[in-house]
Coordinates of C-alpha atoms in Angstrom, one line a residue:
M1 CA -5.1 -29.5 -17.7
R2 CA -5.1 -32.3 -20.1
D3 CA -2.9 -32.7 -23.2
S4 CA -5.6 -33.3 -25.8
T5 CA -5.4 -33.9 -29.5
S6 CA -9.1 -33.1 -30.0
G7 CA -11.5 -30.3 -28.9
A8 CA -13.7 -30.7 -25.9
G9 CA -16.8 -31.2 -28.1
T10 CA -15.2 -33.9 -30.2
S11 CA -14.3 -36.0 -27.2
F12 CA -17.7 -35.6 -25.6
G13 CA -20.0 -36.0 -28.6
G14 CA -22.0 -32.8 -28.4
I15 CA -24.3 -31.1 -25.9
R16 CA -28.0 -31.5 -26.5
T17 CA -29.7 -30.7 -23.2
Q18 CA -29.1 -29.1 -19.8
A19 CA -28.6 -32.7 -18.5
D20 CA -25.7 -33.1 -20.9
I21 CA -24.2 -29.9 -19.5
D22 CA -24.6 -31.2 -16.0
A23 CA -22.9 -34.5 -17.0
F24 CA -20.2 -32.7 -18.8
E25 CA -19.4 -30.7 -15.7
H26 CA -18.6 -33.8 -13.7
T27 CA -15.1 -33.4 -15.0
P28 CA -13.5 -30.2 -13.7
W29 CA -13.2 -27.5 -16.3
Q30 CA -9.4 -27.3 -15.8
D31 CA -9.3 -30.9 -17.3
R32 CA -11.3 -29.9 -20.3
L33 CA -8.8 -27.2 -21.4
P34 CA -5.6 -28.3 -23.2
T35 CA -4.0 -25.0 -22.1
E36 CA -5.1 -21.8 -20.4
N37 CA -3.5 -19.2 -22.8
T38 CA -4.5 -18.2 -26.3
Y39 CA -1.1 -18.6 -27.9
E40 CA -0.5 -22.1 -26.8
L41 CA -4.1 -23.0 -27.7
L42 CA -3.5 -21.7 -31.2
C43 CA -0.2 -23.4 -31.6
R44 CA -1.6 -26.8 -30.6
A45 CA -4.5 -26.3 -33.0
C46 CA -2.1 -25.4 -35.8
E47 CA 0.0 -28.5 -35.1
R48 CA -3.1 -30.8 -35.2
H49 CA -4.4 -29.3 -38.4
S50 CA -1.1 -28.2 -40.1
D51 CA -2.2 -29.2 -43.6
R52 CA -5.7 -27.7 -43.4
T53 CA -6.7 -24.3 -44.6
A54 CA -7.1 -21.9 -41.8
L55 CA -8.1 -18.7 -43.7
R56 CA -9.3 -17.7 -47.1
F57 CA -9.6 -14.1 -48.1
I58 CA -11.4 -12.2 -50.9
M59 CA -11.1 -8.5 -51.6
T60 CA -14.6 -8.3 -53.1
G61 CA -17.8 -10.4 -53.1
E62 CA -17.9 -10.6 -56.9
H63 CA -18.0 -14.1 -58.4
D64 CA -14.5 -13.8 -60.0
A65 CA -12.7 -12.3 -57.0
P66 CA -9.4 -14.1 -56.5
T67 CA -9.1 -16.2 -53.3
F68 CA -6.0 -16.2 -51.1
A69 CA -5.5 -19.2 -48.8
I70 CA -3.4 -19.5 -45.6
D71 CA -2.9 -22.9 -44.0
Y72 CA -2.6 -23.6 -40.3
S73 CA 1.2 -24.0 -40.4
T74 CA 1.5 -20.5 -42.0
L75 CA -1.0 -19.1 -39.5
K76 CA 1.1 -20.3 -36.6
A77 CA 4.3 -18.9 -38.2
R78 CA 2.8 -15.5 -38.9
V79 CA 1.3 -15.1 -35.4
T80 CA 4.7 -16.1 -33.9
Q81 CA 6.5 -13.6 -36.2
A82 CA 4.0 -10.9 -35.2
A83 CA 4.6 -11.6 -31.5
N84 CA 8.3 -11.3 -32.1
A85 CA 8.0 -8.1 -34.1
F86 CA 6.0 -6.6 -31.3
H87 CA 8.5 -7.8 -28.7
R88 CA 11.3 -6.1 -30.7
A89 CA 9.2 -2.9 -30.6
G90 CA 9.1 -3.0 -26.8
I91 CA 5.8 -4.8 -26.2
S92 CA 5.8 -7.1 -23.2
T93 CA 3.4 -8.5 -20.6
G94 CA 0.9 -5.7 -19.7
T95 CA 1.8 -3.5 -22.7
A96 CA -0.9 -3.0 -25.4
V97 CA -0.9 -3.0 -29.2
T98 CA -3.7 -1.1 -30.8
V99 CA -5.0 -2.9 -33.9
L100 CA -6.7 -0.4 -36.1
L101 CA -7.4 -2.6 -39.1
P102 CA -10.3 -3.7 -41.3
N103 CA -10.7 -7.5 -41.8
L104 CA -7.4 -8.7 -43.4
P105 CA -5.4 -11.8 -42.8
Q106 CA -2.9 -9.5 -41.1
T107 CA -5.6 -8.6 -38.6
H108 CA -5.6 -12.1 -37.2
Y109 CA -1.8 -12.1 -37.1
A110 CA -1.7 -8.8 -35.2
L111 CA -4.5 -9.7 -32.7
L112 CA -3.1 -13.1 -31.8
G113 CA 0.5 -12.0 -32.0
A114 CA -0.2 -9.1 -29.7
Q115 CA -1.7 -11.4 -27.2
A116 CA 1.5 -13.6 -27.3
A117 CA 3.7 -10.5 -26.8
G118 CA 1.5 -8.4 -24.5
I119 CA -2.1 -7.2 -24.9
A120 CA -4.2 -6.9 -28.1
S121 CA -6.4 -3.8 -28.2
P122 CA -8.6 -4.0 -31.4
V123 CA -10.3 -0.7 -32.1
N124 CA -13.1 0.2 -34.6
P125 CA -11.3 2.1 -37.3
M126 CA -14.6 3.8 -38.3
L127 CA -14.7 5.8 -35.0
E128 CA -13.8 9.4 -35.0
V129 CA -10.2 10.3 -34.4
E130 CA -11.0 11.8 -31.0
H131 CA -12.7 8.6 -29.8
I132 CA -9.9 6.4 -31.1
A133 CA -7.3 8.6 -29.4
A134 CA -9.2 8.4 -26.1
I135 CA -9.1 4.6 -26.2
V136 CA -5.4 4.5 -27.1
N137 CA -4.6 6.9 -24.3
E138 CA -6.7 4.9 -21.9
T139 CA -4.8 1.7 -22.8
G140 CA -1.4 3.3 -23.0
A141 CA -0.7 1.4 -26.2
Q142 CA 2.9 1.6 -27.3
A143 CA 2.4 0.2 -30.8
L144 CA -0.3 0.9 -33.4
V145 CA -1.1 -1.4 -36.4
A146 CA -2.9 0.6 -39.1
C147 CA -4.0 0.1 -42.7
A148 CA -2.2 1.7 -45.7
P149 CA -4.5 3.5 -48.1
I150 CA -6.8 1.1 -50.0
E151 CA -9.5 3.0 -52.0
D152 CA -8.7 6.2 -50.1
S153 CA -6.4 7.4 -47.3
M154 CA -9.1 7.8 -44.6
L155 CA -8.0 5.0 -42.3
W156 CA -4.4 5.9 -42.7
D157 CA -5.0 9.5 -42.0
K158 CA -6.8 8.6 -38.9
A159 CA -3.9 6.5 -37.7
V160 CA -1.5 9.4 -38.3
A161 CA -3.7 11.7 -36.4
V162 CA -3.9 9.2 -33.5
A163 CA -0.2 8.7 -33.4
D164 CA 0.3 12.5 -33.1
R165 CA -2.3 12.7 -30.3
C166 CA -1.1 9.7 -28.3
P167 CA 2.3 10.1 -26.7
S168 CA 2.5 6.4 -25.6
V169 CA 2.6 5.3 -29.3
R170 CA 6.2 4.6 -30.3
T171 CA 5.8 2.4 -33.3
L172 CA 3.4 2.5 -36.2
F173 CA 3.1 -0.7 -38.1
V174 CA 1.6 -0.4 -41.6
A175 CA -0.4 -3.3 -43.0
S176 CA -1.4 -3.2 -46.6
A177 CA -4.0 -4.9 -48.8
A178 CA -1.7 -4.7 -51.8
P179 CA -0.7 -8.4 -51.7
Y180 CA -4.3 -9.3 -52.5
L181 CA -4.6 -7.1 -55.6
P182 CA -3.4 -7.3 -59.2
A183 CA 0.1 -5.9 -59.9
A184 CA -1.2 -2.7 -61.4
A185 CA -3.4 -2.0 -58.4
Q186 CA -0.5 -2.9 -56.1
A187 CA 1.6 -0.2 -57.8
R188 CA -1.1 2.4 -57.3
L189 CA -1.5 1.6 -53.6
E190 CA 2.3 1.7 -53.1
A191 CA 2.4 5.1 -54.8
A192 CA -0.6 6.4 -52.8
F193 CA 1.2 5.4 -49.6
E194 CA 4.4 7.1 -50.6
S195 CA 2.6 10.4 -51.0
A196 CA 0.4 9.9 -47.9
S197 CA 0.7 11.9 -44.7
R198 CA 3.1 11.0 -41.9
P199 CA 3.0 11.8 -38.2
H200 CA 4.5 15.1 -37.1
R201 CA 6.1 13.4 -34.2
Q202 CA 9.7 12.5 -35.1
D203 CA 10.0 9.8 -32.4
V204 CA 7.3 7.5 -34.0
K205 CA 9.0 4.7 -35.9
I206 CA 7.1 3.6 -39.1
L207 CA 7.5 -0.1 -40.1
D208 CA 6.0 -2.2 -42.8
F209 CA 4.1 -4.9 -41.0
D210 CA 4.7 -7.7 -43.5
R211 CA 8.4 -6.9 -43.8
A212 CA 8.7 -6.7 -40.0
L213 CA 7.2 -10.2 -39.7
A214 CA 9.4 -11.6 -42.4
A215 CA 12.5 -10.6 -40.5
E216 CA 11.5 -12.5 -37.3
P217 CA 11.8 -16.2 -36.3
S218 CA 8.6 -18.2 -37.0
D219 CA 9.1 -21.2 -34.7
T220 CA 9.5 -19.7 -31.2
L221 CA 8.8 -16.7 -29.1
V222 CA 12.0 -14.7 -28.8
S223 CA 10.8 -13.3 -25.5
Q224 CA 10.6 -16.8 -24.0
R225 CA 7.5 -15.4 -22.2
R226 CA 5.7 -17.7 -19.8
I227 CA 2.0 -16.7 -20.4
L228 CA -0.2 -17.1 -17.3
A229 CA -3.9 -17.8 -17.3
A230 CA -4.6 -14.6 -15.4
D231 CA -2.5 -12.4 -17.7
I232 CA -4.6 -9.9 -19.6
C233 CA -4.6 -10.8 -23.3
S234 CA -7.1 -8.3 -24.8
Y235 CA -8.7 -4.9 -24.3
F236 CA -12.1 -4.5 -26.0
H237 CA -13.7 -1.1 -26.0
T238 CA -17.4 -1.0 -25.2
G239 CA -20.1 1.7 -24.8
G240 CA -21.0 2.5 -28.4
T241 CA -20.1 5.9 -29.8
T242 CA -21.1 8.2 -27.0
G243 CA -19.3 9.2 -23.8
L244 CA -15.9 8.1 -22.5
P245 CA -15.0 4.6 -23.8
K246 CA -15.0 1.7 -21.3
V247 CA -12.3 -0.8 -21.9
A248 CA -13.1 -4.4 -21.0
M249 CA -10.1 -6.6 -20.0
H250 CA -10.0 -10.2 -21.0
S251 CA -7.6 -12.7 -19.4
H252 CA -6.0 -15.5 -21.4
L253 CA -8.2 -17.9 -19.5
N254 CA -11.4 -16.0 -20.4
E255 CA -10.7 -16.4 -24.2
A256 CA -9.2 -19.9 -24.1
F257 CA -12.1 -21.2 -22.0
V258 CA -14.7 -19.8 -24.4
A259 CA -12.9 -21.3 -27.4
C260 CA -12.9 -24.7 -25.9
M261 CA -16.5 -24.5 -24.7
L262 CA -17.8 -23.5 -28.1
D263 CA -16.1 -26.6 -29.5
A264 CA -18.1 -28.6 -27.0
M265 CA -21.4 -27.1 -28.1
V266 CA -21.0 -26.6 -31.9
P267 CA -20.2 -29.5 -34.3
S268 CA -16.8 -28.9 -35.9
P269 CA -14.8 -28.4 -38.0
N270 CA -16.7 -26.0 -40.2
T271 CA -16.2 -23.7 -43.1
I272 CA -17.3 -20.4 -41.6
L273 CA -18.1 -17.2 -43.5
C274 CA -16.6 -14.2 -41.6
G275 CA -18.5 -10.9 -42.2
L276 CA -18.4 -9.4 -38.7
P277 CA -15.5 -7.1 -37.9
L278 CA -12.6 -8.5 -36.0
F279 CA -12.5 -5.5 -33.6
H280 CA -15.7 -6.9 -32.2
V281 CA -15.5 -9.7 -29.7
N282 CA -17.9 -11.9 -31.8
G283 CA -15.7 -11.6 -34.9
A284 CA -12.5 -12.0 -33.0
M285 CA -13.7 -15.1 -31.1
V286 CA -16.2 -16.9 -33.3
T287 CA -14.3 -16.4 -36.5
G288 CA -11.0 -16.2 -34.8
L289 CA -9.6 -18.2 -31.9
A290 CA -12.6 -20.5 -31.4
A291 CA -12.7 -21.4 -35.1
F292 CA -8.9 -22.1 -35.2
H293 CA -9.1 -24.2 -32.0
A294 CA -11.7 -26.4 -33.8
G295 CA -9.7 -26.6 -37.0
S296 CA -12.3 -24.8 -39.0
E297 CA -11.7 -22.9 -42.2
V298 CA -12.6 -19.1 -42.0
V299 CA -13.5 -17.4 -45.2
M300 CA -12.9 -13.6 -44.8
L301 CA -15.5 -11.8 -46.8
T302 CA -13.6 -8.6 -47.9
P303 CA -11.9 -6.0 -45.6
A304 CA -15.4 -4.5 -44.9
G305 CA -17.1 -7.8 -44.1
Y306 CA -20.8 -7.9 -44.9
R307 CA -20.5 -4.3 -46.1
G308 CA -18.0 -5.1 -48.7
Q309 CA -18.6 -4.8 -52.4
G310 CA -20.8 -7.6 -53.7
V311 CA -21.0 -9.5 -50.4
I312 CA -24.7 -9.3 -49.6
P313 CA -26.0 -9.3 -53.3
N314 CA -23.9 -12.4 -54.0
F315 CA -24.2 -14.0 -50.5
W316 CA -25.8 -17.3 -51.6
K317 CA -23.3 -17.6 -54.5
L318 CA -20.5 -17.2 -51.9
V319 CA -22.0 -19.9 -49.8
E320 CA -22.0 -22.2 -52.8
R321 CA -18.5 -21.2 -53.9
F322 CA -16.8 -21.9 -50.6
G323 CA -19.1 -24.8 -49.4
A324 CA -19.8 -22.8 -46.3
T325 CA -21.4 -24.7 -43.4
S326 CA -22.1 -21.8 -41.1
F327 CA -21.9 -18.1 -40.6
S328 CA -22.7 -15.6 -37.8
G329 CA -24.7 -12.4 -38.3
V330 CA -26.8 -9.8 -36.6
P331 CA -30.6 -9.3 -37.1
T332 CA -30.2 -6.7 -39.9
I333 CA -28.1 -9.1 -41.9
Y334 CA -30.8 -11.8 -41.6
A335 CA -33.5 -9.3 -42.5
A336 CA -31.6 -8.5 -45.7
L337 CA -30.9 -12.1 -46.6
A338 CA -34.6 -13.1 -46.1
D339 CA -35.4 -10.9 -49.1
L340 CA -32.4 -12.0 -51.2
P341 CA -33.2 -14.3 -54.2
R342 CA -31.2 -17.4 -54.3
D343 CA -30.9 -17.3 -58.1
G344 CA -30.2 -21.0 -58.3
A345 CA -27.3 -21.0 -55.8
D346 CA -26.7 -24.4 -54.2
I347 CA -26.7 -23.8 -50.4
A348 CA -27.0 -27.4 -49.3
S349 CA -23.7 -27.2 -47.5
L350 CA -25.1 -24.6 -45.0
R351 CA -26.0 -26.2 -41.7
F352 CA -26.1 -23.4 -39.2
A353 CA -26.7 -19.7 -39.1
F354 CA -26.0 -18.1 -35.7
C355 CA -27.3 -14.8 -34.5
G356 CA -25.9 -12.8 -31.6
A357 CA -24.8 -9.2 -30.7
A358 CA -28.4 -8.0 -30.7
P359 CA -31.8 -9.6 -29.8
L360 CA -33.4 -11.4 -32.8
P361 CA -36.9 -10.2 -33.6
A362 CA -39.2 -13.3 -33.9
E363 CA -40.6 -12.0 -37.2
V364 CA -37.1 -11.7 -38.7
A365 CA -36.3 -15.3 -37.8
R366 CA -39.6 -16.5 -39.2
R367 CA -39.1 -14.7 -42.5
F368 CA -35.4 -15.8 -42.9
E369 CA -36.2 -19.5 -42.2
A370 CA -39.3 -19.4 -44.4
A371 CA -37.3 -18.0 -47.3
T372 CA -34.2 -20.1 -46.9
G373 CA -35.1 -23.3 -45.0
I374 CA -32.0 -22.7 -42.9
S375 CA -32.3 -22.9 -39.1
L376 CA -31.3 -19.8 -37.1
Y377 CA -29.5 -20.6 -33.8
E378 CA -29.7 -17.6 -31.5
G379 CA -27.2 -17.1 -28.8
Y380 CA -26.4 -14.6 -26.0
G381 CA -23.2 -13.0 -25.0
L382 CA -21.4 -9.8 -24.1
T383 CA -17.9 -8.5 -24.3
E384 CA -17.6 -8.8 -20.5
G385 CA -18.3 -12.5 -20.8
A386 CA -15.7 -13.0 -23.6
C387 CA -18.4 -13.3 -26.3
V388 CA -20.7 -16.3 -25.4
S389 CA -22.8 -17.1 -22.4
A390 CA -25.6 -19.1 -23.9
L391 CA -26.4 -20.8 -27.2
N392 CA -29.2 -22.9 -28.7
P393 CA -27.5 -26.3 -29.0
P394 CA -26.9 -27.3 -32.6
H395 CA -26.7 -30.9 -31.4
G396 CA -30.1 -30.6 -29.6
E397 CA -33.4 -28.7 -29.5
R398 CA -33.4 -25.3 -31.0
R399 CA -36.0 -23.4 -29.0
L400 CA -37.3 -20.4 -30.9
G401 CA -37.7 -17.3 -28.7
T402 CA -34.8 -18.2 -26.5
V403 CA -31.1 -17.7 -26.6
G404 CA -30.5 -21.3 -25.6
L405 CA -28.6 -23.1 -22.8
R406 CA -25.8 -21.7 -20.7
L407 CA -22.2 -22.4 -21.5
P408 CA -20.8 -25.3 -19.5
Y409 CA -19.2 -24.3 -16.2
Q410 CA -20.6 -20.8 -16.5
A411 CA -23.6 -20.2 -14.3
I412 CA -26.5 -18.0 -15.2
G413 CA -28.6 -16.6 -12.4
I414 CA -31.8 -14.6 -12.5
W415 CA -31.9 -12.1 -9.6
K416 CA -34.1 -9.6 -7.9
V417 CA -32.1 -6.5 -7.1
D418 CA -32.2 -3.7 -4.7
G419 CA -32.1 0.0 -5.6
A420 CA -28.3 -0.1 -5.8
G421 CA -28.4 -2.9 -8.3
H422 CA -27.2 -5.6 -5.9
A423 CA -28.7 -9.1 -5.9
T424 CA -31.2 -9.8 -3.1
T425 CA -32.9 -13.1 -3.9
P426 CA -32.8 -15.5 -6.8
C427 CA -35.9 -15.6 -9.1
A428 CA -37.9 -18.8 -9.5
S429 CA -38.1 -20.6 -12.8
G430 CA -40.1 -18.5 -15.2
E431 CA -39.8 -15.4 -13.1
I432 CA -38.3 -12.3 -14.8
G433 CA -35.3 -10.7 -13.2
V434 CA -31.8 -9.3 -13.9
I435 CA -29.5 -11.8 -15.6
G436 CA -26.2 -12.5 -13.9
I437 CA -23.3 -14.6 -15.1
H438 CA -20.5 -16.3 -13.2
G439 CA -17.6 -18.4 -14.5
P440 CA -14.2 -18.7 -16.1
N441 CA -15.3 -16.6 -19.0
V442 CA -16.3 -13.5 -16.9
F443 CA -13.9 -10.7 -17.3
P444 CA -11.8 -9.3 -14.4
G445 CA -13.3 -5.8 -14.9
Y446 CA -12.8 -2.6 -16.8
L447 CA -9.4 -1.0 -17.2
R448 CA -10.6 2.3 -15.5
E449 CA -11.5 1.6 -11.9
Q450 CA -14.4 4.0 -11.7
D451 CA -16.1 2.0 -14.5
N452 CA -16.2 -1.0 -12.2
R453 CA -18.7 0.5 -9.7
D454 CA -22.0 -1.4 -9.5
I455 CA -21.2 -3.9 -12.2
W456 CA -21.3 -6.9 -9.8
L457 CA -24.6 -8.3 -8.5
K458 CA -22.7 -10.0 -5.8
P459 CA -19.0 -11.2 -5.6
G460 CA -18.1 -12.9 -8.9
W461 CA -21.5 -12.3 -10.5
L462 CA -21.6 -9.9 -13.3
N463 CA -24.7 -7.7 -13.7
T464 CA -25.4 -8.0 -17.5
G465 CA -28.0 -5.3 -17.4
D466 CA -30.3 -7.6 -19.3
L467 CA -33.7 -8.9 -18.1
G468 CA -34.9 -12.4 -18.6
Y469 CA -35.9 -15.7 -17.1
L470 CA -34.9 -19.4 -17.2
D471 CA -37.5 -22.0 -18.1
A472 CA -37.8 -25.4 -16.6
D473 CA -35.4 -26.9 -19.2
G474 CA -32.6 -24.4 -18.6
Y475 CA -33.3 -22.3 -21.7
L476 CA -32.7 -18.5 -21.3
H477 CA -35.4 -16.1 -22.4
L478 CA -34.5 -12.5 -22.9
T479 CA -37.3 -10.0 -22.1
G480 CA -35.5 -6.7 -22.5
R481 CA -32.5 -4.6 -21.5
A482 CA -32.8 -2.5 -18.4
K483 CA -31.3 0.6 -20.0
E484 CA -33.3 0.2 -23.3
L485 CA -36.6 0.1 -21.5
I486 CA -38.8 3.1 -22.3
I487 CA -40.2 4.5 -19.1
R488 CA -43.4 6.3 -19.7
G489 CA -44.8 7.9 -16.6
G490 CA -43.2 5.2 -14.4
H491 CA -44.5 2.4 -16.8
N492 CA -41.8 0.2 -18.3
I493 CA -42.2 -0.5 -22.0
D494 CA -40.2 -3.1 -23.8
P495 CA -39.2 -1.8 -27.3
A496 CA -39.0 -5.4 -28.6
M497 CA -42.8 -5.8 -28.2
I498 CA -43.5 -2.8 -30.4
E499 CA -40.8 -3.8 -33.0
D500 CA -42.3 -7.3 -33.3
A501 CA -45.7 -5.8 -34.1
L502 CA -44.2 -3.5 -36.7
L503 CA -42.2 -6.3 -38.4
R504 CA -45.4 -8.3 -39.0
H505 CA -46.3 -5.8 -41.6
P506 CA -45.3 -7.3 -45.0
D507 CA -43.6 -4.0 -46.1
V508 CA -41.4 -3.5 -43.1
A509 CA -37.8 -4.6 -43.4
I510 CA -36.3 -3.2 -40.2
A511 CA -37.9 -1.6 -37.1
A512 CA -36.4 0.2 -34.1
V513 CA -38.2 1.8 -31.2
V514 CA -36.6 4.2 -28.8
G515 CA -37.7 6.6 -26.1
Q516 CA -38.4 10.2 -27.1
P517 CA -38.0 12.8 -24.3
N518 CA -41.4 14.1 -23.0
A519 CA -41.7 16.8 -20.4
H520 CA -44.7 15.2 -18.7
A521 CA -44.2 11.4 -19.1
G522 CA -40.5 11.3 -19.2
E523 CA -40.4 9.3 -22.4
L524 CA -42.7 8.3 -25.2
P525 CA -42.1 5.4 -27.6
V526 CA -41.3 6.5 -31.2
A527 CA -40.6 4.1 -34.0
Y528 CA -38.3 4.2 -37.0
V529 CA -38.7 1.8 -39.9
S530 CA -37.1 1.1 -43.2
L531 CA -39.3 -0.5 -45.9
K532 CA -38.5 -3.4 -48.2
P533 CA -37.5 -2.4 -51.8
G534 CA -40.5 -1.3 -53.8
S535 CA -42.8 -0.8 -50.8
A536 CA -44.5 2.5 -50.1
S537 CA -46.8 2.0 -47.1
P538 CA -47.4 5.4 -45.4
A539 CA -46.5 5.9 -41.7
N540 CA -50.2 6.2 -40.6
E541 CA -51.0 2.8 -42.2
L542 CA -48.0 1.2 -40.4
L543 CA -49.1 2.8 -37.1
A544 CA -52.7 1.6 -37.4
A545 CA -51.6 -2.0 -38.2
A546 CA -49.1 -2.1 -35.3
A547 CA -51.6 -0.6 -32.8
K548 CA -53.9 -3.6 -33.4
L549 CA -51.1 -5.9 -32.3
I550 CA -49.7 -4.0 -29.3
P551 CA -51.4 -5.2 -26.1
E552 CA -50.6 -2.0 -24.1
R553 CA -52.1 1.4 -25.1
A554 CA -49.1 3.1 -23.5
A555 CA -46.8 1.2 -25.8
V556 CA -48.4 2.4 -29.1
P557 CA -45.8 4.7 -30.7
A558 CA -46.4 8.4 -30.5
R559 CA -45.2 8.5 -34.1
I560 CA -43.5 6.5 -36.8
E561 CA -40.9 7.8 -39.1
I562 CA -39.9 6.0 -42.3
L563 CA -36.2 6.2 -43.1
Q564 CA -34.7 5.6 -46.4
E565 CA -31.8 3.9 -44.7
M566 CA -31.7 2.7 -41.1
P567 CA -28.5 3.9 -39.2
L568 CA -26.4 0.9 -38.3
T569 CA -23.3 0.4 -36.2
S570 CA -20.2 -0.9 -37.7
I571 CA -21.2 -4.5 -37.0
G572 CA -24.7 -4.1 -38.5
K573 CA -26.7 -3.5 -35.3
V574 CA -29.3 -0.8 -35.4
A575 CA -27.7 2.4 -34.1
R576 CA -30.2 3.0 -31.3
A577 CA -28.0 5.8 -29.7
E578 CA -28.2 7.7 -33.0
L579 CA -32.0 7.2 -33.2
R580 CA -32.4 8.5 -29.6
L581 CA -30.4 11.6 -30.5
R582 CA -32.6 12.1 -33.6
A583 CA -35.8 11.7 -31.5
A584 CA -34.6 14.2 -28.9
E585 CA -33.5 16.7 -31.6
Q586 CA -36.9 16.6 -33.3
V587 CA -38.9 17.1 -30.1
F588 CA -36.7 19.9 -28.9
Q589 CA -37.0 21.6 -32.3
E590 CA -40.8 21.3 -32.1
C591 CA -41.0 22.6 -28.6
L592 CA -39.0 25.7 -29.5
A593 CA -41.1 26.3 -32.7
Q594 CA -44.3 26.1 -30.6
A595 CA -42.9 28.7 -28.3
G596 CA -42.2 31.0 -31.3
I597 CA -38.4 30.7 -31.0
T598 CA -36.3 30.4 -34.1
A599 CA -33.3 28.2 -33.3
S600 CA -31.1 25.5 -34.7
V601 CA -30.9 22.4 -32.5
R602 CA -28.3 19.6 -32.6
V603 CA -28.2 16.9 -30.0
R604 CA -24.7 15.3 -30.0
P605 CA -22.6 13.0 -27.9
D606 CA -19.7 14.6 -26.1
I607 CA -16.8 12.4 -25.1
R608 CA -16.5 14.3 -21.7
R609 CA -20.0 15.6 -20.9
G610 CA -22.2 12.8 -22.3
T611 CA -25.2 13.9 -24.4
V612 CA -25.4 17.7 -25.0
T613 CA -28.0 19.8 -26.8
F614 CA -26.3 22.5 -28.8
I615 CA -28.5 25.6 -29.5
Q616 CA -27.9 28.3 -32.0
C617 CA -30.3 31.2 -31.5
A618 CA -30.4 35.0 -31.0
A619 CA -28.8 36.0 -27.7
A620 CA -32.0 37.6 -26.6
D621 CA -33.8 34.2 -26.9
E622 CA -31.4 32.2 -24.8
A623 CA -33.3 32.7 -21.5
C624 CA -36.5 31.6 -23.3
V625 CA -34.8 28.5 -24.6
Q626 CA -33.7 27.7 -21.1
D627 CA -37.3 27.9 -19.9
V628 CA -38.6 25.7 -22.7
L629 CA -35.9 23.0 -22.7
G630 CA -35.0 23.2 -19.1
R631 CA -37.9 20.8 -18.4
F632 CA -35.8 18.1 -20.0
P633 CA -32.8 16.4 -18.2
F634 CA -30.4 17.4 -21.0
L635 CA -27.3 19.7 -20.8
L636 CA -27.7 22.8 -22.9
D637 CA -24.9 24.5 -24.7
F638 CA -25.2 27.7 -26.7
G639 CA -22.0 27.2 -28.6
R640 CA -21.4 24.9 -31.6
P641 CA -20.7 21.2 -31.5
A642 CA -17.0 20.5 -32.0

């Protein structure tokens, strides 16, 4: 390892081409990293940039919202204090802290402090209590950092319920948004917390997070821990909102490596708008550790991120207000911004807009760039690769329709696979196959051993589950996701092809295509769209227009449904799992109606059994329901969903 006073990118001058990556790799990656653990990486960055602003925070996106600034010296102090507070609560190497917070400055302190003391386990606070508890029980977390009531007590009540359901939790730290509010509002929040519920368990200690930090040293780790590169620093839950959660483990090396390699590929420092949640790997890395390593300023756009009050309506004004140079979003954010008037806002400071977490439809990119003049840089990554595996190079050629060049020192291979999902032979340039990644950013595996079955194409090579190809210049093209393919009578249909056709209609804002169960063909494509404000095109018109642009007859949607509001995940991706449930529910209801059976159908995820179809009908009709719906590969339950 080298002791550097600059990031990898600063010393190299920026990566433009695959040849630059090859040249960059002449130096061993170990010599590119100043350290191989996240705490020391942060400390060195804070020392280099001690007088710079690390974080700015606003409670709302309104033009007069007060701004709260934290410099790099304070960031280092708070993270160190958090680590010491967790250590005092019994957290050590291999022990987890669940961070159940919205986007607050304290969220950064908790995440990075937990990594210095033990393991950070950020969890989506919008999940149901049962799902959160399953993750906490899986990780065995001994401390929980939760949010005191803000507008309501929902997040706090969840934390209390989780503490009661999870015997491993011994300490409940309470972080509050009160410091960022006027005095009168602070008093209301404090009063609301005093009357809020408490865990029934008497052995759970409740501590004020900010006060706990203030009582600790800020200049050294009391534990005197020697953090190793292979030590686990983070648990990230994956798998959406259905089934048992999978918990991906990150080592300190995984995250330190990605932070340094992003600095090699992206010009820095930047002023970055943070709207994605910090429980997601993109938010935690791109607007967390990687940004801090580069000495950037991170502007936290409200506790709810892009969903916060006034954020999207005032987005261009926020760019102007903070002199933002970059931000990262998902396709639904760019679809919304493409239609957002600039209203005279000066956005000349904005140099880069990055898109990841979900494939970017070409039409959304075209509309955004045409409306704003800002270039969109699409990247590719996954939780299991510590966030980033490929990126269109801001220093070099941005190639539309691709997710860019691979991260230095991380290989990308395109493979043909056998029936067991194991690699057989590599694909030629331009040939579609399964994408595999191999390198220092690839995670060591999932926490639960059974989740590690069949995730490796070959030793060290992670099967991403994505399909794509590499062109002659090293750019990665995504062509689909194996598990999102719609299989109609043995014919594979890529939803993206249909979605692109739908998005070409001037009235369509968002489009999503999923497979609807079909007793004969297995699946049929069905489309869900939301329209732009003021638009009123009927579904049959949209279907006719899209059919002309879809090259395969089998890929023409069986139906289109117009939704007032597209269901989205907590990070703004289309909630495809929810749409698949909706499609199944509708077709099952139709099948029963055609058979003359009166029944109520609900298709729901079950944390233990997977997807279950719950039926309410007359007892005399249950056998008939079995006959009608038994043709579909779904579990039937004649009780009620929990």
